[in-house]
């Protein structure tokens, strides 16, 4: 497998990246019309962490982390490394030493559709990671791949310079050209949710706030008062009469 290392790809505006970092993955995903979500197999190794950065992408051979070494050189302040493999892999391709080098360069975290290891050390370093697996299995450095090319993860394309937002709920990719629009849409959605939250705190029901009673009626859902089935009522009488014998 040959490959290419692309240098200097376009990136989303850092101000838009930082704006998106103020919203949760679920909010941004919904605000973009329920698009951009990466597969739920990508899970955080830490909790209560949210991070956003511009993607530096890596396409590697399974069980081979040579191209992650190559990608470190292409990473800079505000980036987030995104790694996938040419076929499924759970090997521990990334660990503490990579994180140390990337932190030195201002990289904000890692999303990898493969395995990581040294998870305790990664948490102690404060280097956020979302991975498809955790495995102590080692790797080799023997096969070419690519850096800063479009990659596919779970059918979703991630391009270099796109925004990656990740938190406890998962990972979402925002196209670099649409980062500002996504941030504005997320802000509007959050404002709407704040109004709904206030209404619910006052006791309003979602059925009324969202007009869902009409939806239930349209779907033919009816209300019916509970009535004890006759056979159950007769059995209750028998039990009661027998208890006094």
Short mmCIF file of C-alpha atoms in Angstrom, two decimals:
data_model
loop_
_atom_site.label_atom_id
_atom_site.label_comp_id
_atom_site.label_asym_id
_atom_site.label_seq_id
_atom_site.Cartn_x
_atom_site.Cartn_y
_atom_site.Cartn_z
CA UNK A 1 0.00 0.00 0.00
CA UNK A 2 1.53 3.30 -1.10
CA UNK A 3 0.23 6.63 0.12
CA UNK A 4 0.54 10.39 0.28
CA UNK A 5 1.10 12.99 2.97
CA UNK A 6 -0.75 16.18 2.13
CA UNK A 7 0.61 19.35 3.69
CA UNK A 8 -1.21 22.60 4.44
CA UNK A 9 -4.85 21.64 3.82
CA UNK A 10 -7.54 24.29 4.39
CA UNK A 11 -9.05 24.40 7.87
CA UNK A 12 -12.15 25.75 9.55
CA UNK A 13 -11.81 29.16 11.17
CA UNK A 14 -10.51 28.69 14.75
CA UNK A 15 -13.20 31.08 16.03
CA UNK A 16 -15.92 28.83 14.63
CA UNK A 17 -14.23 25.76 16.10
CA UNK A 18 -14.16 27.37 19.54
CA UNK A 19 -17.79 28.43 19.16
CA UNK A 20 -18.81 24.83 18.38
CA UNK A 21 -16.90 23.66 21.46
CA UNK A 22 -19.54 25.43 23.54
CA UNK A 23 -22.25 22.99 22.45
CA UNK A 24 -22.83 19.30 22.97
CA UNK A 25 -22.52 16.74 20.20
CA UNK A 26 -26.27 16.01 20.35
CA UNK A 27 -27.13 19.69 19.97
CA UNK A 28 -24.85 20.19 16.96
CA UNK A 29 -25.99 16.94 15.33
CA UNK A 30 -29.64 17.99 15.67
CA UNK A 31 -28.91 21.57 14.58
CA UNK A 32 -27.34 20.27 11.35
CA UNK A 33 -30.44 18.26 10.50
CA UNK A 34 -29.27 15.08 12.23
CA UNK A 35 -26.17 14.72 10.07
CA UNK A 36 -22.48 14.30 10.75
CA UNK A 37 -22.65 11.76 13.56
CA UNK A 38 -19.86 9.18 13.59
CA UNK A 39 -20.69 5.59 14.65
CA UNK A 40 -21.46 4.94 18.33
CA UNK A 41 -18.64 2.41 18.56
CA UNK A 42 -16.34 5.40 19.06
CA UNK A 43 -16.45 5.75 22.84
CA UNK A 44 -14.50 8.04 25.19
CA UNK A 45 -11.87 6.59 27.49
CA UNK A 46 -12.60 9.48 29.91
CA UNK A 47 -15.74 11.17 31.20
CA UNK A 48 -17.06 14.73 31.41
CA UNK A 49 -14.84 15.98 28.60
CA UNK A 50 -15.81 17.93 25.51
CA UNK A 51 -13.34 18.93 22.82
CA UNK A 52 -13.42 20.45 19.35
CA UNK A 53 -10.60 20.70 16.84
CA UNK A 54 -9.72 20.67 13.16
CA UNK A 55 -9.16 17.22 11.71
CA UNK A 56 -5.79 15.87 10.70
CA UNK A 57 -6.74 12.58 9.07
CA UNK A 58 -4.78 9.34 8.92
CA UNK A 59 -5.42 6.24 6.83
CA UNK A 60 -3.35 3.31 8.11
CA UNK A 61 -2.92 -0.37 7.51
CA UNK A 62 -4.46 -2.50 10.30
CA UNK A 63 -2.00 -3.14 13.10
CA UNK A 64 0.47 -0.61 11.70
CA UNK A 65 0.95 2.86 13.21
CA UNK A 66 3.66 4.16 10.88
CA UNK A 67 1.37 6.83 9.46
CA UNK A 68 0.44 8.12 12.91
CA UNK A 69 4.14 8.89 13.36
CA UNK A 70 4.05 10.69 10.01
CA UNK A 71 0.89 12.59 11.00
CA UNK A 72 2.40 14.04 14.18
CA UNK A 73 4.60 16.27 12.02
CA UNK A 74 1.51 17.63 10.25
CA UNK A 75 -0.35 18.45 13.48
CA UNK A 76 -0.48 21.88 15.07
CA UNK A 77 -2.29 24.05 17.58
CA UNK A 78 -6.03 23.39 17.65
CA UNK A 79 -5.93 20.19 15.61
CA UNK A 80 -7.55 16.87 16.47
CA UNK A 81 -6.13 13.64 15.08
CA UNK A 82 -8.56 11.32 13.28
CA UNK A 83 -7.31 7.81 12.49
CA UNK A 84 -8.90 4.94 10.62
CA UNK A 85 -7.66 1.77 8.95
CA UNK A 86 -8.15 0.17 5.57
CA UNK A 87 -10.00 -2.73 7.21
CA UNK A 88 -11.32 -3.26 10.74
CA UNK A 89 -8.71 -3.33 13.50
CA UNK A 90 -8.76 -3.34 17.30
CA UNK A 91 -4.99 -3.28 17.85
CA UNK A 92 -3.62 -0.70 20.28
CA UNK A 93 -2.22 1.69 17.70
CA UNK A 94 -1.94 4.74 19.97
CA UNK A 95 -0.63 5.27 23.50
CA UNK A 96 1.03 7.60 25.97
CA UNK A 97 4.11 8.48 23.89
CA UNK A 98 2.02 9.63 20.93
CA UNK A 99 -0.14 11.71 23.26
CA UNK A 100 2.93 13.32 24.80
CA UNK A 101 4.23 14.36 21.38
CA UNK A 102 0.83 15.65 20.25
CA UNK A 103 0.20 17.65 23.42
CA UNK A 104 3.53 19.37 22.83
CA UNK A 105 2.19 20.49 19.44
CA UNK A 106 -1.13 21.79 20.80
CA UNK A 107 -3.29 18.92 19.55
CA UNK A 108 -6.61 18.71 21.39
CA UNK A 109 -7.38 14.99 21.21
CA UNK A 110 -7.76 11.81 19.19
CA UNK A 111 -10.59 9.98 17.44
CA UNK A 112 -9.51 6.54 16.25
CA UNK A 113 -11.59 3.83 14.62
CA UNK A 114 -9.25 1.19 16.04
CA UNK A 115 -7.65 0.46 19.40
CA UNK A 116 -5.70 2.47 21.97
CA UNK A 117 -3.70 1.49 25.02
CA UNK A 118 -2.09 3.21 28.04
CA UNK A 119 -5.55 4.49 28.89
CA UNK A 120 -4.69 5.32 32.49
CA UNK A 121 -1.70 7.36 31.39
CA UNK A 122 -3.76 9.09 28.70
CA UNK A 123 -6.30 10.15 31.32
CA UNK A 124 -3.54 11.35 33.64
CA UNK A 125 -2.07 13.39 30.80
CA UNK A 126 -5.49 14.93 30.18
CA UNK A 127 -5.36 13.90 26.51
CA UNK A 128 -8.93 13.12 25.37
CA UNK A 129 -9.47 9.99 23.27
CA UNK A 130 -12.45 8.41 21.55
CA UNK A 131 -11.75 4.92 20.23
CA UNK A 132 -13.45 1.83 18.87
CA UNK A 133 -11.47 -0.47 21.18
CA UNK A 134 -8.99 -0.63 24.03
CA UNK A 135 -6.25 -3.23 23.53
CA UNK A 136 -2.71 -3.83 24.71
CA UNK A 137 -1.95 -5.52 21.37
CA UNK A 138 1.12 -3.90 19.82
CA UNK A 139 1.63 -2.79 16.24
CA UNK A 140 4.34 -2.60 13.59
CA UNK A 141 5.66 0.25 11.46
CA UNK A 142 6.00 -1.33 8.06
CA UNK A 143 3.29 -0.22 5.63
CA UNK A 144 2.61 3.05 3.86
CA UNK A 145 -0.63 4.96 4.20
CA UNK A 146 -1.90 8.52 3.89
CA UNK A 147 -2.20 11.68 5.94
CA UNK A 148 -4.60 14.58 5.36
CA UNK A 149 -6.78 12.81 2.81
CA UNK A 150 -10.56 12.28 3.08
CA UNK A 151 -11.32 9.18 5.14
CA UNK A 152 -14.55 7.27 5.76
CA UNK A 153 -15.67 6.22 9.23
CA UNK A 154 -18.98 4.41 9.45
CA UNK A 155 -20.00 5.74 6.05
CA UNK A 156 -19.32 9.35 7.08
CA UNK A 157 -16.56 11.25 5.24
CA UNK A 158 -14.09 13.25 7.32
CA UNK A 159 -11.86 15.67 5.41
CA UNK A 160 -8.73 17.35 6.68
CA UNK A 161 -9.66 20.68 8.23
CA UNK A 162 -13.24 19.68 9.07
CA UNK A 163 -14.35 20.28 12.65
CA UNK A 164 -14.50 17.31 14.98
CA UNK A 165 -16.60 17.75 18.12
CA UNK A 166 -16.59 14.98 20.73
CA UNK A 167 -18.07 14.48 24.19
CA UNK A 168 -19.61 11.74 26.34
CA UNK A 169 -22.41 11.27 23.78
CA UNK A 170 -20.15 10.56 20.81
CA UNK A 171 -18.42 12.29 17.91
CA UNK A 172 -19.78 14.56 15.18
CA UNK A 173 -18.02 15.98 12.12
CA UNK A 174 -18.88 19.46 10.83
CA UNK A 175 -17.79 20.35 7.28
CA UNK A 176 -15.23 23.14 7.46
CA UNK A 177 -17.23 25.40 5.10
CA UNK A 178 -20.32 25.08 7.28
CA UNK A 179 -18.75 25.50 10.71
CA UNK A 180 -20.09 29.00 11.29
CA UNK A 181 -23.60 28.10 10.16
CA UNK A 182 -23.54 25.03 12.38
CA UNK A 183 -22.49 27.11 15.38
CA UNK A 184 -25.27 29.63 14.73
CA UNK A 185 -27.84 26.85 14.31
CA UNK A 186 -26.64 25.18 17.51
CA UNK A 187 -26.97 28.47 19.40
CA UNK A 188 -30.54 28.86 18.14
CA UNK A 189 -31.38 25.30 19.14
CA UNK A 190 -29.89 25.77 22.59
CA UNK A 191 -31.97 28.92 23.08
CA UNK A 192 -35.09 26.99 22.09
CA UNK A 193 -34.19 24.18 24.49
CA UNK A 194 -33.64 26.68 27.31
CA UNK A 195 -37.18 28.00 26.80
CA UNK A 196 -38.56 24.44 26.85
CA UNK A 197 -36.58 23.65 30.00
CA UNK A 198 -38.04 26.66 31.76
CA UNK A 199 -41.55 25.64 30.71
CA UNK A 200 -41.05 22.09 31.98
CA UNK A 201 -39.80 23.43 35.29
CA UNK A 202 -43.11 25.30 35.53
CA UNK A 203 -45.00 22.04 34.97
CA UNK A 204 -45.88 22.24 31.29
CA UNK A 205 -46.04 18.90 29.48
CA UNK A 206 -44.25 18.13 26.25
CA UNK A 207 -47.59 16.86 24.92
CA UNK A 208 -48.93 20.41 25.09
CA UNK A 209 -45.78 22.41 24.32
CA UNK A 210 -45.09 20.47 21.13
CA UNK A 211 -48.72 19.96 20.07
CA UNK A 212 -48.40 16.20 20.44
CA UNK A 213 -51.97 15.62 21.56
CA UNK A 214 -53.03 16.36 17.99
CA UNK A 215 -50.42 13.89 16.76
CA UNK A 216 -51.78 11.16 19.04
CA UNK A 217 -55.31 11.84 17.81
CA UNK A 218 -54.23 11.76 14.19
CA UNK A 219 -52.56 8.40 14.77
CA UNK A 220 -55.73 7.03 16.32
CA UNK A 221 -54.35 6.77 19.87
CA UNK A 222 -57.20 7.00 22.41
CA UNK A 223 -57.47 7.39 26.18
CA UNK A 224 -59.37 4.82 28.24
CA UNK A 225 -60.01 4.73 31.97
CA UNK A 226 -58.62 1.66 33.69
CA UNK A 227 -61.20 -1.02 34.49
CA UNK A 228 -60.50 -4.24 36.40
CA UNK A 229 -61.20 -7.27 34.15
CA UNK A 230 -64.16 -9.27 35.48
CA UNK A 231 -62.18 -12.49 35.98
CA UNK A 232 -59.55 -10.60 38.00
CA UNK A 233 -62.25 -8.99 40.15
CA UNK A 234 -63.89 -12.39 40.81
CA UNK A 235 -60.52 -13.89 41.79
CA UNK A 236 -59.90 -11.00 44.19
CA UNK A 237 -63.24 -11.69 45.89
CA UNK A 238 -62.41 -15.39 46.26
CA UNK A 239 -59.03 -14.63 47.78
CA UNK A 240 -60.57 -12.14 50.18
CA UNK A 241 -63.32 -14.59 51.24
CA UNK A 242 -60.81 -17.41 51.68
CA UNK A 243 -58.47 -15.29 53.79
CA UNK A 244 -61.08 -15.13 56.60
CA UNK A 245 -61.77 -18.90 56.68
#
